[in-house]
GROMACS .gro file of N, CA and C in nm:
model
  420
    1UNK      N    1   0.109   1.024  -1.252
    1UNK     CA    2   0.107   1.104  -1.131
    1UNK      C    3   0.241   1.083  -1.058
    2UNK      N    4   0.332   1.217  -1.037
    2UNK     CA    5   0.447   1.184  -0.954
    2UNK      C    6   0.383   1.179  -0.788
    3UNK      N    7   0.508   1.121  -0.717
    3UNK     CA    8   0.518   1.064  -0.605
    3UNK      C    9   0.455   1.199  -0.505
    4UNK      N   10   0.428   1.335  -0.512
    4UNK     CA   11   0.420   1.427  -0.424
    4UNK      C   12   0.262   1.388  -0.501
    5UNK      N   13   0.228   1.380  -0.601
    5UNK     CA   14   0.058   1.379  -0.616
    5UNK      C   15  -0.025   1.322  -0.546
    6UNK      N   16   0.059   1.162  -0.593
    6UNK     CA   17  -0.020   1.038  -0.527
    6UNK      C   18   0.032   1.013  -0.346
    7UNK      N   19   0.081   1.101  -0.317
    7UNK     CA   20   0.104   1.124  -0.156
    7UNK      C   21  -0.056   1.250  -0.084
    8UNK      N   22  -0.033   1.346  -0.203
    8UNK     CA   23  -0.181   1.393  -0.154
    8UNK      C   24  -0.301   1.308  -0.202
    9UNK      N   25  -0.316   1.229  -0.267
    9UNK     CA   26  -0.459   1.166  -0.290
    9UNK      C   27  -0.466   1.064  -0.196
   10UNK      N   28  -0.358   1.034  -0.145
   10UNK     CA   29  -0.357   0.880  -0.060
   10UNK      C   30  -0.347   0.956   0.081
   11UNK      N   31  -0.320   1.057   0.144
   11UNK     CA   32  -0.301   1.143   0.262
   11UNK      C   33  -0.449   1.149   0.258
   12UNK      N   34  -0.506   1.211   0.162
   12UNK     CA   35  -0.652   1.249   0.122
   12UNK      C   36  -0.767   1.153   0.171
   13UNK      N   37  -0.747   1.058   0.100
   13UNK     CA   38  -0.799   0.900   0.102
   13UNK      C   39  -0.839   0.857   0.243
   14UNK      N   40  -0.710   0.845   0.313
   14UNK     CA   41  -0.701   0.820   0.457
   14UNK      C   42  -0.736   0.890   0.573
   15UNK      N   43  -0.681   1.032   0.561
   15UNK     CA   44  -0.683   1.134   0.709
   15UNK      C   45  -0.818   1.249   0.642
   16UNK      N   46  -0.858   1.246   0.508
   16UNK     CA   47  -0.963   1.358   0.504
   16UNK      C   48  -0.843   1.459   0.449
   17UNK      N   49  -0.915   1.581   0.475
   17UNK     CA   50  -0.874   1.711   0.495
   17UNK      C   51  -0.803   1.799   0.578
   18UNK      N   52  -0.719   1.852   0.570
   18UNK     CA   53  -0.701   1.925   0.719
   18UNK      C   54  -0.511   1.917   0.683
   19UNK      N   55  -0.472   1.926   0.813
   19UNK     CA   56  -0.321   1.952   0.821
   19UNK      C   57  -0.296   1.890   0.973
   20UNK      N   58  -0.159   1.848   0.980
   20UNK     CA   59  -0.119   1.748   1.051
   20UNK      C   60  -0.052   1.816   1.193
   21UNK      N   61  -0.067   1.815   1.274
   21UNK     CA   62   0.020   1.907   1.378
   21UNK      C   63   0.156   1.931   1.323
   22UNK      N   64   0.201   1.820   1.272
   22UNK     CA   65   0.367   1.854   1.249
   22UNK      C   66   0.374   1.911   1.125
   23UNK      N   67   0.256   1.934   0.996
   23UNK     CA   68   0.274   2.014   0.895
   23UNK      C   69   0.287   2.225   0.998
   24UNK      N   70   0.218   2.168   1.075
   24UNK     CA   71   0.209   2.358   1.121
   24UNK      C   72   0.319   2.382   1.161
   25UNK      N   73   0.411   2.246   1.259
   25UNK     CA   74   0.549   2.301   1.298
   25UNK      C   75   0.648   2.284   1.219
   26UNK      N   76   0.645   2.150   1.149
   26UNK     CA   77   0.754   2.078   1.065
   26UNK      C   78   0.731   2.084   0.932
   27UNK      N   79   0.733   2.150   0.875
   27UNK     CA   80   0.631   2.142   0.744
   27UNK      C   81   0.732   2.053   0.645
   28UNK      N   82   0.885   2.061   0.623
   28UNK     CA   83   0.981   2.009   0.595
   28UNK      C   84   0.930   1.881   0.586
   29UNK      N   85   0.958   1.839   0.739
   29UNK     CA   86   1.005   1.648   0.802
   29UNK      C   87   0.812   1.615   0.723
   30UNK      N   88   0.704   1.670   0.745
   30UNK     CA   89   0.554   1.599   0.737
   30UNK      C   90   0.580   1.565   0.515
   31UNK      N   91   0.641   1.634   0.479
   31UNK     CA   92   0.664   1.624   0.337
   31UNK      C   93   0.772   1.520   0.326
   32UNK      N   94   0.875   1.510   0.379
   32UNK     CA   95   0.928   1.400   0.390
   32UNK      C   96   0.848   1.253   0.404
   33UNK      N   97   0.805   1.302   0.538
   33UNK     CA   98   0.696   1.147   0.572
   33UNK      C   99   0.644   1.131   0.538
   34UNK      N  100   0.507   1.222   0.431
   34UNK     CA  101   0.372   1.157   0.313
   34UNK      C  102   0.449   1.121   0.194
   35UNK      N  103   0.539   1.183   0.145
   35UNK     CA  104   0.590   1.179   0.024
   35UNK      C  105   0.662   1.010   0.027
   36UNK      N  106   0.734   0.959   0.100
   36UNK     CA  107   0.789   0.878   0.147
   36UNK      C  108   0.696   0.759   0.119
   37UNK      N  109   0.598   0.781   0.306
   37UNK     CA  110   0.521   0.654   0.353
   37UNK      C  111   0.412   0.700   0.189
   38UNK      N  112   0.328   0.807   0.210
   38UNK     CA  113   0.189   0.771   0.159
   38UNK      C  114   0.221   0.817  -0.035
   39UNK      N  115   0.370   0.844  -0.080
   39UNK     CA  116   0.397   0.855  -0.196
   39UNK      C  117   0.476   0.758  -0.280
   40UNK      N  118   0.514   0.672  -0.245
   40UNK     CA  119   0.647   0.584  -0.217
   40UNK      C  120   0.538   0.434  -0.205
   41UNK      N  121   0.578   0.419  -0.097
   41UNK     CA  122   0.564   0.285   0.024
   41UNK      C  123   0.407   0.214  -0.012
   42UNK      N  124   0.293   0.333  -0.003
   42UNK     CA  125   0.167   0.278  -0.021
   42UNK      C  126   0.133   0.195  -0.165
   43UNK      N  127   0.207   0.274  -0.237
   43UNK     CA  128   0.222   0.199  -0.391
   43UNK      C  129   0.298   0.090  -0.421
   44UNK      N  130   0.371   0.009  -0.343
   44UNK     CA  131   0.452  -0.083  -0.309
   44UNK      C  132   0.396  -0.181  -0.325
   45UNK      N  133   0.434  -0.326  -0.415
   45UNK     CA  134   0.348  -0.442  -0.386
   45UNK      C  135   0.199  -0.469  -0.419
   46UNK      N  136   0.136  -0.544  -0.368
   46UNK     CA  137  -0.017  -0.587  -0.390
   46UNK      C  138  -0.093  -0.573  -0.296
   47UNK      N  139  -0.083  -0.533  -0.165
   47UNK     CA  140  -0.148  -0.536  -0.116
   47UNK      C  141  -0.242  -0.419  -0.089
   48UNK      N  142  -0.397  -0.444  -0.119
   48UNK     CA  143  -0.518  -0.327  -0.058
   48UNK      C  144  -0.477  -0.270   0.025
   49UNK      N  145  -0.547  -0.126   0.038
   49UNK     CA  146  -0.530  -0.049   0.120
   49UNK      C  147  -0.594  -0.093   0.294
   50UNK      N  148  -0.671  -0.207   0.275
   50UNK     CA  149  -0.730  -0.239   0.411
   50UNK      C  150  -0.588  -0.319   0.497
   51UNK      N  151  -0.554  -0.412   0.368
   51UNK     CA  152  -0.454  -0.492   0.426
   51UNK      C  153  -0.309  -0.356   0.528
   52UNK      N  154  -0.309  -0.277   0.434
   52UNK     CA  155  -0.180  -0.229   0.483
   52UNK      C  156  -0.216  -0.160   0.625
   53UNK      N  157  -0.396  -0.082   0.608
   53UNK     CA  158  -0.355  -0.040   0.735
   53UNK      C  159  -0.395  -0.129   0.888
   54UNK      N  160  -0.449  -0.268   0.840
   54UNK     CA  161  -0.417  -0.346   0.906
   54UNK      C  162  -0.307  -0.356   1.031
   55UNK      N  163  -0.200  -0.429   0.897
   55UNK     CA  164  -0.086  -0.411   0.927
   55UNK      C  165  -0.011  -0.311   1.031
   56UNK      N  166  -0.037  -0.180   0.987
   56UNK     CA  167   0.008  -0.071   1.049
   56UNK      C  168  -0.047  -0.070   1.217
   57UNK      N  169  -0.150  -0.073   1.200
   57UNK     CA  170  -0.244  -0.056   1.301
   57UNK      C  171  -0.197  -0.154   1.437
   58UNK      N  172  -0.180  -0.297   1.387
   58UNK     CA  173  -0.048  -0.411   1.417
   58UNK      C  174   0.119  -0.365   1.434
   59UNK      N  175   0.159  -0.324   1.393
   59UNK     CA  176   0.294  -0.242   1.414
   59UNK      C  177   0.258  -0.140   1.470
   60UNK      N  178   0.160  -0.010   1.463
   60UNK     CA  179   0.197   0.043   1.565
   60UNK      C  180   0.158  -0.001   1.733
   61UNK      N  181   0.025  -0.054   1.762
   61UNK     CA  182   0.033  -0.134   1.852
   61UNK      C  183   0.151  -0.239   1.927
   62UNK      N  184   0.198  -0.244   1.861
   62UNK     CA  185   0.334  -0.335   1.919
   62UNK      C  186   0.438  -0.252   1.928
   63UNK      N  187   0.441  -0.147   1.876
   63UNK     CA  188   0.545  -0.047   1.884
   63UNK      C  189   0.521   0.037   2.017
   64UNK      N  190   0.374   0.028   2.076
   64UNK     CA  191   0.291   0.126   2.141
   64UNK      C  192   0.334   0.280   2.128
   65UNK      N  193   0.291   0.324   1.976
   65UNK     CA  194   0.304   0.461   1.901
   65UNK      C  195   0.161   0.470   1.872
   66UNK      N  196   0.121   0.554   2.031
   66UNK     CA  197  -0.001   0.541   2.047
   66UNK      C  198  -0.076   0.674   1.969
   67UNK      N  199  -0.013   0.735   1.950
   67UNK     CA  200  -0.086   0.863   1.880
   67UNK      C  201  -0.141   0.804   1.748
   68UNK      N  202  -0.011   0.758   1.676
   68UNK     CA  203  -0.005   0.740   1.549
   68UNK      C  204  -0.100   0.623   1.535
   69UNK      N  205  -0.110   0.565   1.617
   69UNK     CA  206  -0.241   0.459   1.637
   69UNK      C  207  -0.402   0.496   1.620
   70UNK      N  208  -0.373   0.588   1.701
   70UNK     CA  209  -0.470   0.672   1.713
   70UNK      C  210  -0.542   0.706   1.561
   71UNK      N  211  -0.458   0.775   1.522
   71UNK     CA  212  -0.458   0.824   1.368
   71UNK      C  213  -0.495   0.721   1.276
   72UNK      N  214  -0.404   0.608   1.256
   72UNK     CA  215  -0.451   0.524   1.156
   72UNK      C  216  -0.579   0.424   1.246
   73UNK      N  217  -0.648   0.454   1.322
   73UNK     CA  218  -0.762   0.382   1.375
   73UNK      C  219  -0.874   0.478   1.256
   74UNK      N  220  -0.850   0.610   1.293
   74UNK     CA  221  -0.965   0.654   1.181
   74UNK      C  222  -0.903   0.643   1.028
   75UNK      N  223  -0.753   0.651   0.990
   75UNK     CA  224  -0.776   0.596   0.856
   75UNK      C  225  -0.841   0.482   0.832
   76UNK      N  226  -0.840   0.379   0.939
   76UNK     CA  227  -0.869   0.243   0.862
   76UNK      C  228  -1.021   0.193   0.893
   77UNK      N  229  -1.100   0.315   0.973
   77UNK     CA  230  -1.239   0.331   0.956
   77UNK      C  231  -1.274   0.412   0.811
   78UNK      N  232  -1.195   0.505   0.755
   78UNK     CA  233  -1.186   0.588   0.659
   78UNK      C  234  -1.203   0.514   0.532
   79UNK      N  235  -1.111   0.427   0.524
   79UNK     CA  236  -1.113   0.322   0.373
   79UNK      C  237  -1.177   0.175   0.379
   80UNK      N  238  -1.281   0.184   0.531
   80UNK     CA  239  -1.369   0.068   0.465
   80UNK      C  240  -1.381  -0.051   0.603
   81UNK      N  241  -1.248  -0.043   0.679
   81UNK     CA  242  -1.226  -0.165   0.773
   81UNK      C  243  -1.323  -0.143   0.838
   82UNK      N  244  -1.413  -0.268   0.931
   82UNK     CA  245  -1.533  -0.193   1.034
   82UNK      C  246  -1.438  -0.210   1.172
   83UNK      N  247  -1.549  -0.143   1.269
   83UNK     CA  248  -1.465  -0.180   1.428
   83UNK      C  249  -1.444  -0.330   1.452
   84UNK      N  250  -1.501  -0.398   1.383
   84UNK     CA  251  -1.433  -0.560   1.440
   84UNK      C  252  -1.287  -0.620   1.358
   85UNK      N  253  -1.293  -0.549   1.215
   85UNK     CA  254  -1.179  -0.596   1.163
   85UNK      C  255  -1.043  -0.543   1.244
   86UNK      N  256  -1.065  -0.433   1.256
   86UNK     CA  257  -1.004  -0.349   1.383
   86UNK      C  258  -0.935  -0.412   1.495
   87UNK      N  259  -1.056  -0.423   1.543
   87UNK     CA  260  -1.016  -0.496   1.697
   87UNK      C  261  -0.992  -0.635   1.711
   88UNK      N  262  -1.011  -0.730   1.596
   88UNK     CA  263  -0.986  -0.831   1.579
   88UNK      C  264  -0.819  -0.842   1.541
   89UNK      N  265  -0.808  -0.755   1.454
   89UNK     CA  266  -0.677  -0.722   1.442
   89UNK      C  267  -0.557  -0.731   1.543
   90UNK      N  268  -0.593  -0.611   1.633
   90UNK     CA  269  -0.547  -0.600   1.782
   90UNK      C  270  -0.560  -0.690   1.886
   91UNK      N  271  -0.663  -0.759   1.888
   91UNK     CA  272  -0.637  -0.924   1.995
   91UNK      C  273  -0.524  -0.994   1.943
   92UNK      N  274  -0.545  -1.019   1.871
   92UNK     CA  275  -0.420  -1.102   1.808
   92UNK      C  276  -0.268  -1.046   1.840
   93UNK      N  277  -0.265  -0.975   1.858
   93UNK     CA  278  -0.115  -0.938   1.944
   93UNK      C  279  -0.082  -1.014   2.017
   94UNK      N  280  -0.198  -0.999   2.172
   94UNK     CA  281  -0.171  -1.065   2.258
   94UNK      C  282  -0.035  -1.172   2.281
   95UNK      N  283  -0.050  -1.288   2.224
   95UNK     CA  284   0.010  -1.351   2.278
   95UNK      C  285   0.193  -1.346   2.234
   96UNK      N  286   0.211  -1.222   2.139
   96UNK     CA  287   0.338  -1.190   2.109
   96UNK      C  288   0.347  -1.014   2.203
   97UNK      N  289   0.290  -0.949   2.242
   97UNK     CA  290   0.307  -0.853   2.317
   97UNK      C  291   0.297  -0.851   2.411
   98UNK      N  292   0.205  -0.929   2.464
   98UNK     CA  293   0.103  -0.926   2.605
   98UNK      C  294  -0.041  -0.827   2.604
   99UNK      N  295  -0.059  -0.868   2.744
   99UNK     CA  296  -0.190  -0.798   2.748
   99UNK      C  297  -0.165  -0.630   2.792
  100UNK      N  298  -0.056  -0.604   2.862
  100UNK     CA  299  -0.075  -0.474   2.895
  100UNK      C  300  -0.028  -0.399   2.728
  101UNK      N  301   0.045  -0.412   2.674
  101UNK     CA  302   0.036  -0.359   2.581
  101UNK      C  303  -0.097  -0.348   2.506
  102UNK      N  304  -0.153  -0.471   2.497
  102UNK     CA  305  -0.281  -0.472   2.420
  102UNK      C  306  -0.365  -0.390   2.440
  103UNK      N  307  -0.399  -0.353   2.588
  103UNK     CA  308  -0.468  -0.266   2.660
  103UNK      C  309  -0.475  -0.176   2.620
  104UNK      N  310  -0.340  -0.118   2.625
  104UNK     CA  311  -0.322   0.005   2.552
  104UNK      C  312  -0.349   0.065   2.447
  105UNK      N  313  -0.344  -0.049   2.354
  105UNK     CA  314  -0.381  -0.022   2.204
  105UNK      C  315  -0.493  -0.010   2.215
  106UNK      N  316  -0.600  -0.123   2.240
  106UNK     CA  317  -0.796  -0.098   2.308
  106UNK      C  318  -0.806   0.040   2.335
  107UNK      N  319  -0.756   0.108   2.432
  107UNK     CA  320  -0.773   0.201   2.508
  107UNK      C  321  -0.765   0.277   2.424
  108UNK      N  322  -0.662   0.324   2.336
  108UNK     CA  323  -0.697   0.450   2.199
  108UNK      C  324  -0.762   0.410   2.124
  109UNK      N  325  -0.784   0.268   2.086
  109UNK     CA  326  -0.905   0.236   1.944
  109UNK      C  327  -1.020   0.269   2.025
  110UNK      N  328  -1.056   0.235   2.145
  110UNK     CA  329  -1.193   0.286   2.231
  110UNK      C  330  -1.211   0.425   2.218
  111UNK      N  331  -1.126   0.510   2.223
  111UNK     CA  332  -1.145   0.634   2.225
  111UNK      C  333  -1.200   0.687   2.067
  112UNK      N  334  -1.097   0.636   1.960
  112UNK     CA  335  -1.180   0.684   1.867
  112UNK      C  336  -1.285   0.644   1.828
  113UNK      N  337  -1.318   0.479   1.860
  113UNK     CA  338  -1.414   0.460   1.828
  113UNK      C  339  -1.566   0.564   1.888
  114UNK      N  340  -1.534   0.609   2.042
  114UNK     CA  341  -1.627   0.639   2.104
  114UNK      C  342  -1.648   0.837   2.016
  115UNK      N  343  -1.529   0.868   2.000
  115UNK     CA  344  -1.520   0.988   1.951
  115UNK      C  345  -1.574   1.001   1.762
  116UNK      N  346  -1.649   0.878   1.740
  116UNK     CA  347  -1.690   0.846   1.598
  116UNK      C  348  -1.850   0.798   1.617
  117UNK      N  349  -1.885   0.804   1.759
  117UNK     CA  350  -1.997   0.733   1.814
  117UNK      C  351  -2.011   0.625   1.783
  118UNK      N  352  -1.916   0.515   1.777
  118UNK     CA  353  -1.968   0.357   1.735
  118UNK      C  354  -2.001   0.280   1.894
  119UNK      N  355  -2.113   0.227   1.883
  119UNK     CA  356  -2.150   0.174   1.996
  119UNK      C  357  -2.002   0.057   2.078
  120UNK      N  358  -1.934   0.101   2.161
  120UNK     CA  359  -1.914  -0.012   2.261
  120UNK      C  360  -1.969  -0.067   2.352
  121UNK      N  361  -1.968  -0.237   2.416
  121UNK     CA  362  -1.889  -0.285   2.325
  121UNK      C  363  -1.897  -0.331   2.210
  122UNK      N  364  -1.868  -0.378   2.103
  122UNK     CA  365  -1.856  -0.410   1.929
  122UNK      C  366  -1.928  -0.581   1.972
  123UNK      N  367  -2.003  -0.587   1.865
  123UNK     CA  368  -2.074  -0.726   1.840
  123UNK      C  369  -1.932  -0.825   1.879
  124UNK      N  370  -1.984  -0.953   1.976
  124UNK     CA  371  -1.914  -1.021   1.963
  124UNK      C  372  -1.872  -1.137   1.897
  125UNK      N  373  -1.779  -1.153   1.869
  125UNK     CA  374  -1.639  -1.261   1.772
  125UNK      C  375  -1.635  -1.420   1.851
  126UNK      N  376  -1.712  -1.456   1.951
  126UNK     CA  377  -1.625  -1.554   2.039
  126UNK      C  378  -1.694  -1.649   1.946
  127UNK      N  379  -1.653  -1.787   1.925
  127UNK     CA  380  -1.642  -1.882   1.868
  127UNK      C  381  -1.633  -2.083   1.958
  128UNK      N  382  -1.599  -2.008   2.047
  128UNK     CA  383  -1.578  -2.117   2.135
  128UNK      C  384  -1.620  -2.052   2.306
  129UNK      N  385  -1.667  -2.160   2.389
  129UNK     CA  386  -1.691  -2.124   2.537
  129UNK      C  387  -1.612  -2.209   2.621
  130UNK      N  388  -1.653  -2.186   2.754
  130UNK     CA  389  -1.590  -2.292   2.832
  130UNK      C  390  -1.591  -2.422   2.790
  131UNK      N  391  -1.706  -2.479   2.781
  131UNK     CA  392  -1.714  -2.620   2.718
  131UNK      C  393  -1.642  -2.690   2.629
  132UNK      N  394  -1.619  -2.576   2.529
  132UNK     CA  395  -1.597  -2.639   2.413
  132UNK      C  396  -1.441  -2.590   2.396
  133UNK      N  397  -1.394  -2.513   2.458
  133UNK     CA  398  -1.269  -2.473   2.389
  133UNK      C  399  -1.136  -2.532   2.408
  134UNK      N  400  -1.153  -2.688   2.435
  134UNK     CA  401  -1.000  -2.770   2.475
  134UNK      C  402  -1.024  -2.786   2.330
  135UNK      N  403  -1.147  -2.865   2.255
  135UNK     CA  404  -1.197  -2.944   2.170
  135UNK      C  405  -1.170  -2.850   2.050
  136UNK      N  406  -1.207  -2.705   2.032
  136UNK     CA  407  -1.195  -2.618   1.946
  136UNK      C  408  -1.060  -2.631   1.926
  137UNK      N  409  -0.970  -2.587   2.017
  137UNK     CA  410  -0.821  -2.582   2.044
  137UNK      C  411  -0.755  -2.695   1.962
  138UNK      N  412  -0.804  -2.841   2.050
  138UNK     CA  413  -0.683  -2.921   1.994
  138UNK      C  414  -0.694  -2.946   1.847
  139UNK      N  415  -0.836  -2.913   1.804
  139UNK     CA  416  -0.898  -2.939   1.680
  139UNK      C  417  -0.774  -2.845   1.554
  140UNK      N  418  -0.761  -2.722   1.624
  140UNK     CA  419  -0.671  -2.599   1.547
  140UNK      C  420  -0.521  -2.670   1.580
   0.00000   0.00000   0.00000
């Protein structure tokens, strides 16, 4: 399979069906960018498709390229991640972005999540409480 194939099966994979706002205006630059990122780049290396859009999901949050965030929030509901791998993902910024950025990122994963009907808020992750978390801490 050349690189324009496996850019539509992996476009496919991720976003569904359909066409991209910038295929209706840009049709050029959006063939550039699947052919590239999702023909190219995705085939790169070892890592699963969860890992990468992980990753992404992490870069764009720190980038705050909130659309495109937006977007790969439902790819990476698309190929399997649940809302906690997600948002677990996105805490973890924090302490290299801050919180207002973080916010931000929440604030569009909330939206799709809510626009996918997944109940917020998402089962919680906490692990440690007041009590315990010098002890958890110094333990890490």
């Amino acid at each position: 399979m050349d690189r324009i194939e496996k850019s539509k099966v992996k476009f496919k994979q991720l976003f569904g069906e359909g066409e991209t706002a910038v295929q209706a205006t840009d049709p050029d630059f959006q063939d550039i960018l699947s052919r590239f990122i999702f023909g190219e780049v995705f085939y790169q290396g070892n890592l699963i498709d969860k890992h990468r859009e992980l990753i992404t999901l992490v870069v764009l949050a720190t980038n705050q390229t909130l659309p495109q965030l937006k977007a790969h929030v439902d790819a990476a509901l698309n190929i399997g991640l649940t809302p906690i791998e997600i948002k677990e993902a996105v805490y973890q910024c924090v302490p290299y972005i801050g919180f207002p950025k973080t916010l931000n990122a929440i604030n569009e994963i909330n939206d799709v999540f809510q626009a996918k009907n997944i109940m917020l808020p998402i089962e919680s992750q906490k692990t440690v409480n007041e009590d315990n978390r010098l002890e958890k801490g110094i333990a890490v």
